Tab-separated table of N, CA, C and O in Angstrom:
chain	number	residue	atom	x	y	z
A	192	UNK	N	-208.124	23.844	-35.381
A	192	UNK	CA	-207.033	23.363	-36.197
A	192	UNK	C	-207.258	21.912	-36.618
A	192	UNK	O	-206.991	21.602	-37.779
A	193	UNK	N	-207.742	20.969	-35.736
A	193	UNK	CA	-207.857	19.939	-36.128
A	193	UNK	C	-209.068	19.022	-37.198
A	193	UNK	O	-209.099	17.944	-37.791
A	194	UNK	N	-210.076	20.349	-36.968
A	194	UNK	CA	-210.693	20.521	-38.438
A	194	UNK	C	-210.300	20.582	-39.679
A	194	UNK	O	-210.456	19.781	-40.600
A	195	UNK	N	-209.784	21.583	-39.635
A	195	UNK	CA	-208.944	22.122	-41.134
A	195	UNK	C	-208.310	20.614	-41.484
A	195	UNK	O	-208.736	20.033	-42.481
A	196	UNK	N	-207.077	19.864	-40.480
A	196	UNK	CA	-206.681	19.171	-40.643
A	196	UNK	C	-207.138	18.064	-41.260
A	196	UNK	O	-206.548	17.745	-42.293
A	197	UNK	N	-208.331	17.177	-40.777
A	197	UNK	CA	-209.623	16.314	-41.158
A	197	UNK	C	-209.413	17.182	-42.459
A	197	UNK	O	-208.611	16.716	-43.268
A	198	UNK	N	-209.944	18.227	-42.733
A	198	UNK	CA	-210.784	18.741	-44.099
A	198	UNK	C	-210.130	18.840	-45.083
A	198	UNK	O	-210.722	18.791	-46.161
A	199	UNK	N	-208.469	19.040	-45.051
A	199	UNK	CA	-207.204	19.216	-45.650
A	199	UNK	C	-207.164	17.341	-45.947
A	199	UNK	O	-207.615	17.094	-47.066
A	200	UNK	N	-206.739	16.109	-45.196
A	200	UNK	CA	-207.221	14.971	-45.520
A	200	UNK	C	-208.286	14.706	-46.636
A	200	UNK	O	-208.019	14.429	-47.805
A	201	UNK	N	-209.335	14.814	-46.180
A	201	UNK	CA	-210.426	14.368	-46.567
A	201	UNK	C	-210.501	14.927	-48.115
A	201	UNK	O	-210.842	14.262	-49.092
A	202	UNK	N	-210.180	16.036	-48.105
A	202	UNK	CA	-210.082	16.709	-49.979
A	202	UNK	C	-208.815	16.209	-50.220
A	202	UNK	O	-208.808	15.781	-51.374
A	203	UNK	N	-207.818	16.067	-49.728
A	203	UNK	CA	-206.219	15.189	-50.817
A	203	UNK	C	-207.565	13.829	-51.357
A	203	UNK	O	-208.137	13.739	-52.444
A	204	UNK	N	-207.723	12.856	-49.992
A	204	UNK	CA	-208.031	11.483	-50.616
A	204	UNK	C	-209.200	11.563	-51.605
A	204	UNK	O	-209.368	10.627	-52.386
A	205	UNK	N	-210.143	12.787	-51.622
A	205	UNK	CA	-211.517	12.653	-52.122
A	205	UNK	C	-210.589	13.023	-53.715
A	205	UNK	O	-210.662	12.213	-54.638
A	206	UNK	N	-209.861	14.153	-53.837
A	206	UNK	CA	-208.806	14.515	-54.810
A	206	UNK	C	-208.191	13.301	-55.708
A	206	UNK	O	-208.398	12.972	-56.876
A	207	UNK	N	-207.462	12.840	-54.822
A	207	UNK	CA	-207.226	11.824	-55.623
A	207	UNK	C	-208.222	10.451	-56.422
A	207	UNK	O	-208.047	9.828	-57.469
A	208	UNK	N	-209.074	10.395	-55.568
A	208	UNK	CA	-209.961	9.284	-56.285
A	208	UNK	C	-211.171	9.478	-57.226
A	208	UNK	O	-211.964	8.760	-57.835
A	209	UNK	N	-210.894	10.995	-57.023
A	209	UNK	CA	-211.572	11.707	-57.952
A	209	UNK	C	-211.037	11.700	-59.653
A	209	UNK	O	-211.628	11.425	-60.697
A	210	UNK	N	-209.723	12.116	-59.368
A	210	UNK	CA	-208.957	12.108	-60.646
A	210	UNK	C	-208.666	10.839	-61.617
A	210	UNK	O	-208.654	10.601	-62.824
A	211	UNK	N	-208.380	9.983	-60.070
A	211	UNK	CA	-208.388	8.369	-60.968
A	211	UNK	C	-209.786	7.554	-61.462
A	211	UNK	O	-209.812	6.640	-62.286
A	212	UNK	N	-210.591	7.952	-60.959
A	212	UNK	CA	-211.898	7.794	-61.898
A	212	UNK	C	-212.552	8.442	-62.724
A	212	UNK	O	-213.614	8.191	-63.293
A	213	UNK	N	-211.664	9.553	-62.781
A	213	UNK	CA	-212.416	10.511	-64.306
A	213	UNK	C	-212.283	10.105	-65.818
A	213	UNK	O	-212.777	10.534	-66.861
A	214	UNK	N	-211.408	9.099	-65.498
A	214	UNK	CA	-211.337	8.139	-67.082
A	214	UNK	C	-212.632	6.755	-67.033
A	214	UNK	O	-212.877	6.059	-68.019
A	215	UNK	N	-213.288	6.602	-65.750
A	215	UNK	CA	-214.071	5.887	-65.739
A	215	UNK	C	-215.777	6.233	-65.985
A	215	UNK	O	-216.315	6.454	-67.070
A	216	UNK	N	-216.242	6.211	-65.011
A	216	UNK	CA	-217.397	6.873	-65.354
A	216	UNK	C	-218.333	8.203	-64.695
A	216	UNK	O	-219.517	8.536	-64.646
A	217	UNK	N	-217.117	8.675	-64.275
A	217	UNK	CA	-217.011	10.213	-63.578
A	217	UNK	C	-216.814	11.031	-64.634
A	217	UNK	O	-217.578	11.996	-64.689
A	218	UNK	N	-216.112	10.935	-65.376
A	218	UNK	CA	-215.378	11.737	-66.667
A	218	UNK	C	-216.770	11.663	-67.773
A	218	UNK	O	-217.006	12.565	-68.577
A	219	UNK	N	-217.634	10.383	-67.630
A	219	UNK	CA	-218.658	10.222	-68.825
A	219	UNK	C	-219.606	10.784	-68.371
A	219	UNK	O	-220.566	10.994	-69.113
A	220	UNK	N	-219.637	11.236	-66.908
A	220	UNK	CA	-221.308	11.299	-65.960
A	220	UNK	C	-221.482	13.279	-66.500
A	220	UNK	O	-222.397	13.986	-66.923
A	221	UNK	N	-219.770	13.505	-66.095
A	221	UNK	CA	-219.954	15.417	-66.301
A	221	UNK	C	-220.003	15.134	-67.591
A	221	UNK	O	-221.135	15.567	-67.811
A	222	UNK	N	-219.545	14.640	-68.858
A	222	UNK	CA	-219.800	14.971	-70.400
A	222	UNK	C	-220.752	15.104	-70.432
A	222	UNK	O	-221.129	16.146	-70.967
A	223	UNK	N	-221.764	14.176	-69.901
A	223	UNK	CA	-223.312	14.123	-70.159
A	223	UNK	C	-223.915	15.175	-69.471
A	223	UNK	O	-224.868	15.649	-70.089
A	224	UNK	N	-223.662	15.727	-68.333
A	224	UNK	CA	-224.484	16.460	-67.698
A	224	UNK	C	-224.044	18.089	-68.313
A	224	UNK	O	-224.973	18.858	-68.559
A	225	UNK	N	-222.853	18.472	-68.499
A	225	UNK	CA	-222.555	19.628	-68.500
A	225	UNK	C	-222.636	20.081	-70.291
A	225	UNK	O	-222.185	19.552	-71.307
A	226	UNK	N	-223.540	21.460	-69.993
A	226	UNK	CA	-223.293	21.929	-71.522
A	226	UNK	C	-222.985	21.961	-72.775
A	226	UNK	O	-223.643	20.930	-72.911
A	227	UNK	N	-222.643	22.147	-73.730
A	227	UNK	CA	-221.926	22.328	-74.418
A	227	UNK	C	-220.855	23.182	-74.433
A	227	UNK	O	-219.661	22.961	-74.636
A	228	UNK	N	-221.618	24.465	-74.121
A	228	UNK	CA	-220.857	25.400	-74.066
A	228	UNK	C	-219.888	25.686	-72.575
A	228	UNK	O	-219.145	26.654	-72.414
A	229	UNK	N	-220.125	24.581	-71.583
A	229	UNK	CA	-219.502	24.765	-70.726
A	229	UNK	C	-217.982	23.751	-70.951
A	229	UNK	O	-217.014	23.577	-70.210
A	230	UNK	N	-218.240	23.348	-71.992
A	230	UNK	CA	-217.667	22.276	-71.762
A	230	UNK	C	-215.713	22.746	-72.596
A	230	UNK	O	-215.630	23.287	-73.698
A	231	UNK	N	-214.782	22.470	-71.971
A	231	UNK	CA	-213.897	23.166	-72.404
A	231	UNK	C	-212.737	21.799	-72.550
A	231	UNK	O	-213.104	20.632	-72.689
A	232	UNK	N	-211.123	22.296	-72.475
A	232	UNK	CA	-210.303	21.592	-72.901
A	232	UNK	C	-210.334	19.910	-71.697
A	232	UNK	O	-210.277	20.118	-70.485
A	233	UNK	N	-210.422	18.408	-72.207
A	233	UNK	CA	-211.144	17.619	-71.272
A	233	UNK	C	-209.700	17.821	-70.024
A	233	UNK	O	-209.967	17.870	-68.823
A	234	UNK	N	-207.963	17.940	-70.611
A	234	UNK	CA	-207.969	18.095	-69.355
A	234	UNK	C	-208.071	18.939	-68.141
A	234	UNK	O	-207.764	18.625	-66.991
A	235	UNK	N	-208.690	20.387	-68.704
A	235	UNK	CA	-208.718	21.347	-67.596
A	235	UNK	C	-209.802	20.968	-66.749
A	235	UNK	O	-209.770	20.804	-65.529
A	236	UNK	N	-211.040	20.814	-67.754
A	236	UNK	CA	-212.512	19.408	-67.143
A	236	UNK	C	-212.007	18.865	-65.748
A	236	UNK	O	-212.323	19.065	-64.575
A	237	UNK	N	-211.336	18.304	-66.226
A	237	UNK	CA	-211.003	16.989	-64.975
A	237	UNK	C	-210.545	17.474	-63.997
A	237	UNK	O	-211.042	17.095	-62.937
A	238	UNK	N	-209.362	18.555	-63.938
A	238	UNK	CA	-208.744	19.255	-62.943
A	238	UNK	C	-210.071	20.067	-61.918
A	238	UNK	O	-210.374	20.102	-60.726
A	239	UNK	N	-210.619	20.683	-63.298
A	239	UNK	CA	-211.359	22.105	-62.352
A	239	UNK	C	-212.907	21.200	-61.934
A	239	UNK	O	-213.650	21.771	-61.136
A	240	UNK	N	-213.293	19.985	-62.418
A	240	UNK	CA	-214.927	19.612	-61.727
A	240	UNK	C	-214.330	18.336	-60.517
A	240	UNK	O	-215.060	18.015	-59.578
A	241	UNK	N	-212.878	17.678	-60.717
A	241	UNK	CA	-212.595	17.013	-59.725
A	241	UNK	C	-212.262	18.162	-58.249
A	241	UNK	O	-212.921	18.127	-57.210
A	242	UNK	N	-210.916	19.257	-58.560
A	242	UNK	CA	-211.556	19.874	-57.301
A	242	UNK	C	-212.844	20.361	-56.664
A	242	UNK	O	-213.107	20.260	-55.465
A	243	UNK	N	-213.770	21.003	-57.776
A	243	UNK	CA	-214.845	21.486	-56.651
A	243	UNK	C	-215.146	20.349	-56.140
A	243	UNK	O	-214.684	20.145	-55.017
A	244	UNK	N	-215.983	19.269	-56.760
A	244	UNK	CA	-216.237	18.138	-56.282
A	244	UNK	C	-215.758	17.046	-54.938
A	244	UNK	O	-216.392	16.262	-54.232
A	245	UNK	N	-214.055	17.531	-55.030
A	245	UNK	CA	-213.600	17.336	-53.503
A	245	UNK	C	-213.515	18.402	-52.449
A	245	UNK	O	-212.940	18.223	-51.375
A	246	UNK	N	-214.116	19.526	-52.800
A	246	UNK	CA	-214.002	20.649	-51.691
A	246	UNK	C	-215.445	20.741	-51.315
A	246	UNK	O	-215.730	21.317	-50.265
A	247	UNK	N	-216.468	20.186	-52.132
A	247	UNK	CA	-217.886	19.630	-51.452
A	247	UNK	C	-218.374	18.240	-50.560
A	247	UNK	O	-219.368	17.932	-49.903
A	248	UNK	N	-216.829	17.468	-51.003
A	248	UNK	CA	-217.049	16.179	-50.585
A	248	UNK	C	-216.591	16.409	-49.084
A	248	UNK	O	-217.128	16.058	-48.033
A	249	UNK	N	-215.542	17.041	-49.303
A	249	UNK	CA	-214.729	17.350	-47.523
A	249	UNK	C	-215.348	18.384	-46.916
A	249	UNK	O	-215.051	18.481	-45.726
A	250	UNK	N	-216.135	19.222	-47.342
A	250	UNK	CA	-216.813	19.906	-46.738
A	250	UNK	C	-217.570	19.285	-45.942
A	250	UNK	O	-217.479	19.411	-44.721
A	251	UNK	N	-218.707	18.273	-46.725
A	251	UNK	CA	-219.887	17.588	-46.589
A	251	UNK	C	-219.601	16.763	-45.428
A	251	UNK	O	-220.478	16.784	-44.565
A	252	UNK	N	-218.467	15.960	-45.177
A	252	UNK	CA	-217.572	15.184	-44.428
A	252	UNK	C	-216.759	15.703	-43.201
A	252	UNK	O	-216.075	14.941	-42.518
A	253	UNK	N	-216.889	17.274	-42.914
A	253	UNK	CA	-216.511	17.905	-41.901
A	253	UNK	C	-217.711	18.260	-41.506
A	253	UNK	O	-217.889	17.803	-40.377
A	254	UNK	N	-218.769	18.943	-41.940
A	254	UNK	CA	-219.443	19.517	-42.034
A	254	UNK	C	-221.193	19.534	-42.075
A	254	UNK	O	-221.934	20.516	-42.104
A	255	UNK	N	-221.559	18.010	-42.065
A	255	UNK	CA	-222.604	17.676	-42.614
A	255	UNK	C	-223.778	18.445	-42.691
A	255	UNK	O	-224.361	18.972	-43.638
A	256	UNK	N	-224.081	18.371	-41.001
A	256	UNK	CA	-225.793	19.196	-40.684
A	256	UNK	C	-225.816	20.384	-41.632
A	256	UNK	O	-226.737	20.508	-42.439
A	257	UNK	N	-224.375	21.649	-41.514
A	257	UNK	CA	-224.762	22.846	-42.252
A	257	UNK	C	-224.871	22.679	-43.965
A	257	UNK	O	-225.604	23.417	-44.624
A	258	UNK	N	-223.956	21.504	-44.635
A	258	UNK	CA	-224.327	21.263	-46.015
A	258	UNK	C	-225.587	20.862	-45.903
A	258	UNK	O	-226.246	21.272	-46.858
A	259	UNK	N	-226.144	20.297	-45.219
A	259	UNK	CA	-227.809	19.351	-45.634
A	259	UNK	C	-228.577	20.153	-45.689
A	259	UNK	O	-229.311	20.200	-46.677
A	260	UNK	N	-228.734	21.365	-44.337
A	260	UNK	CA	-229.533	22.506	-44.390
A	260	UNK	C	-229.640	23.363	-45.661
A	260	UNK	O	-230.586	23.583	-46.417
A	261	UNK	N	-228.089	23.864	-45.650
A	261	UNK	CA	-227.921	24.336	-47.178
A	261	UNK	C	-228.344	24.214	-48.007
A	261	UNK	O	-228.901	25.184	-48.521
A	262	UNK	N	-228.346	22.775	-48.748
A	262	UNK	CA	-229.343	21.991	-49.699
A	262	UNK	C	-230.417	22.297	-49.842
A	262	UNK	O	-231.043	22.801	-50.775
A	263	UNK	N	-230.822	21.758	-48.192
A	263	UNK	CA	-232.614	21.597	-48.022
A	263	UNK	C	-233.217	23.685	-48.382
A	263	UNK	O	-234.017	24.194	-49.168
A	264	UNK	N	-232.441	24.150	-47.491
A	264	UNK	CA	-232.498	25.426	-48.333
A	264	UNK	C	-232.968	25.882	-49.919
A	264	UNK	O	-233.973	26.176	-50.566
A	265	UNK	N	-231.413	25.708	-50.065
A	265	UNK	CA	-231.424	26.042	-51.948
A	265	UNK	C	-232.819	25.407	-52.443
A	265	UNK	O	-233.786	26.086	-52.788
A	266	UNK	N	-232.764	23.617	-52.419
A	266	UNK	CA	-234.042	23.265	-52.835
A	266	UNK	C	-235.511	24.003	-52.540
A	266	UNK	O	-236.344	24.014	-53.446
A	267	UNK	N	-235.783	24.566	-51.366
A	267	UNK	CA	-236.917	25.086	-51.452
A	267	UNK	C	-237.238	26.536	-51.958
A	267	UNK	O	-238.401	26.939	-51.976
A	268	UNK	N	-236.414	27.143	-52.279
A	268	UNK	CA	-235.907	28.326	-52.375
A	268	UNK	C	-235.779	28.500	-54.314
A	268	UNK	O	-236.015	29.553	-54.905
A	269	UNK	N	-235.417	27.378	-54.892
A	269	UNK	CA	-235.618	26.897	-55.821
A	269	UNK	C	-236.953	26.708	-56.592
A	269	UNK	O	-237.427	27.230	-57.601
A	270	UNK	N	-237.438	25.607	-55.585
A	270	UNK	CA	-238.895	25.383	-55.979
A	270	UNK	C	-239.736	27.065	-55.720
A	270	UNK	O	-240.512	27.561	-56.537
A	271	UNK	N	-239.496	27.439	-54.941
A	271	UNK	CA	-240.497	28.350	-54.745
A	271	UNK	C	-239.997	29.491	-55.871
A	271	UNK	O	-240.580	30.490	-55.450
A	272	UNK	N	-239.697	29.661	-56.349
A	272	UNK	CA	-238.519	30.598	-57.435
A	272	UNK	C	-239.197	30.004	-59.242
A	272	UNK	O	-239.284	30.692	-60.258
A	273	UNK	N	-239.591	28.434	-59.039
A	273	UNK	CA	-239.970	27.910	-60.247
A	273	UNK	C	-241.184	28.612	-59.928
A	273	UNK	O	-241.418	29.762	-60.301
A	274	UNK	N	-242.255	27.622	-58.957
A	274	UNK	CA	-243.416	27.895	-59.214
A	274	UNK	C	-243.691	29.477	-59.125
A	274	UNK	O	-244.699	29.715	-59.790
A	275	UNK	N	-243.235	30.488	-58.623
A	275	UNK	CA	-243.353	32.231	-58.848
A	275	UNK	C	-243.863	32.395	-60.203
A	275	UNK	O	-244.959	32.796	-60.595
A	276	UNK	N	-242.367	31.822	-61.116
A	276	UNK	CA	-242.190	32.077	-62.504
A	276	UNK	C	-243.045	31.812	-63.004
A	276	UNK	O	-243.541	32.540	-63.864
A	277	UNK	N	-243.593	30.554	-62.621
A	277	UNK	CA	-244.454	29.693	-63.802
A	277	UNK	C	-245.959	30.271	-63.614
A	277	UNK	O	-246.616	30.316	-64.654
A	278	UNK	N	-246.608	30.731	-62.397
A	278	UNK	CA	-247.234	31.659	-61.801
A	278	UNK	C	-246.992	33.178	-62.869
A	278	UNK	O	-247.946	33.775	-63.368
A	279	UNK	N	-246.326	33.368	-62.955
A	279	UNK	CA	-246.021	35.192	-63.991
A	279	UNK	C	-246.154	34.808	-64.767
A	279	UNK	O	-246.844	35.543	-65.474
A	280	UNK	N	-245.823	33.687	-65.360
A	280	UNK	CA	-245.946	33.550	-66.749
A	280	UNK	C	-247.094	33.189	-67.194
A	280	UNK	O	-247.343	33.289	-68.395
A	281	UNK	N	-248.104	32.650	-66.201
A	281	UNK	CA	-249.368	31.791	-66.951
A	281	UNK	C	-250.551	33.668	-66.999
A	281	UNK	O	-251.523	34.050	-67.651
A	282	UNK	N	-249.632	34.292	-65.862
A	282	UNK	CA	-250.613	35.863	-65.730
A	282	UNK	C	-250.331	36.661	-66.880
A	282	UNK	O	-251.215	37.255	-67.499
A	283	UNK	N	-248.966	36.691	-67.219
A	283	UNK	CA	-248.753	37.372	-68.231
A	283	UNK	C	-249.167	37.281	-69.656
A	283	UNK	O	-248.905	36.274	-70.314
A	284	UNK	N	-250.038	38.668	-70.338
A	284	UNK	CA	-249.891	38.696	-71.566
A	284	UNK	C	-248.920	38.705	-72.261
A	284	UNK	O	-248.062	39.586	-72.321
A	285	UNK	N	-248.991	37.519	-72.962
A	285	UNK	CA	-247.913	37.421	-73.921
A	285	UNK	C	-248.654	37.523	-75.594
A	285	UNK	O	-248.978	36.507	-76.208
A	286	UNK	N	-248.846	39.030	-76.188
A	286	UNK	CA	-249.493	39.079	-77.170
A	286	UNK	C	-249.189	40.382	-78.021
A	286	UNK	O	-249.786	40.581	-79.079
């Protein structure tokens, strides 16, 4: 229980300082990074990339070792997923 509690904390405050800097340069960092086509009405933007963003932050902050693994995971799992591709593709006739 006293997890949740911490984790319930930790996403209000990450929440809130999330939202009040999305007019700063949080709000300019996702314009730039995200799509075009992902990109939808700015204030639903702000609502829906400030929560995930605090439910990774309080995660990360309850949670650390299993987010880092996670990461370190995905990343290799990733890489090994590029170089496969790039591997099929240099085998493959393309003609």
């Amino acid at each position: 229980m006293t997890v949740f509690v911490v984790w319930l904390i930790a996403f209000a405050v990450l929440l809130f300082l999330l939202l009040k800097a999305w007019d700063g340069a949080l709000g300019g960092a996702v314009k730039r990074r995200l799509p075009a086509q992902l990109q939808g009405d700015p204030a639903q933007d702000r609502w829906m990339m400030a929560i995930a963003l605090a439910v990774l932050g309080a995660t990360f902050i309850v949670n650390p070792v299993s987010m880092l693994l996670t990461l370190i995971l995905l990343a290799i799992g990733l890489w090994v997923g590029k170089r496969v591709v790039c591997w099929g593709m240099r085998k493959a006739r393309l003609h």
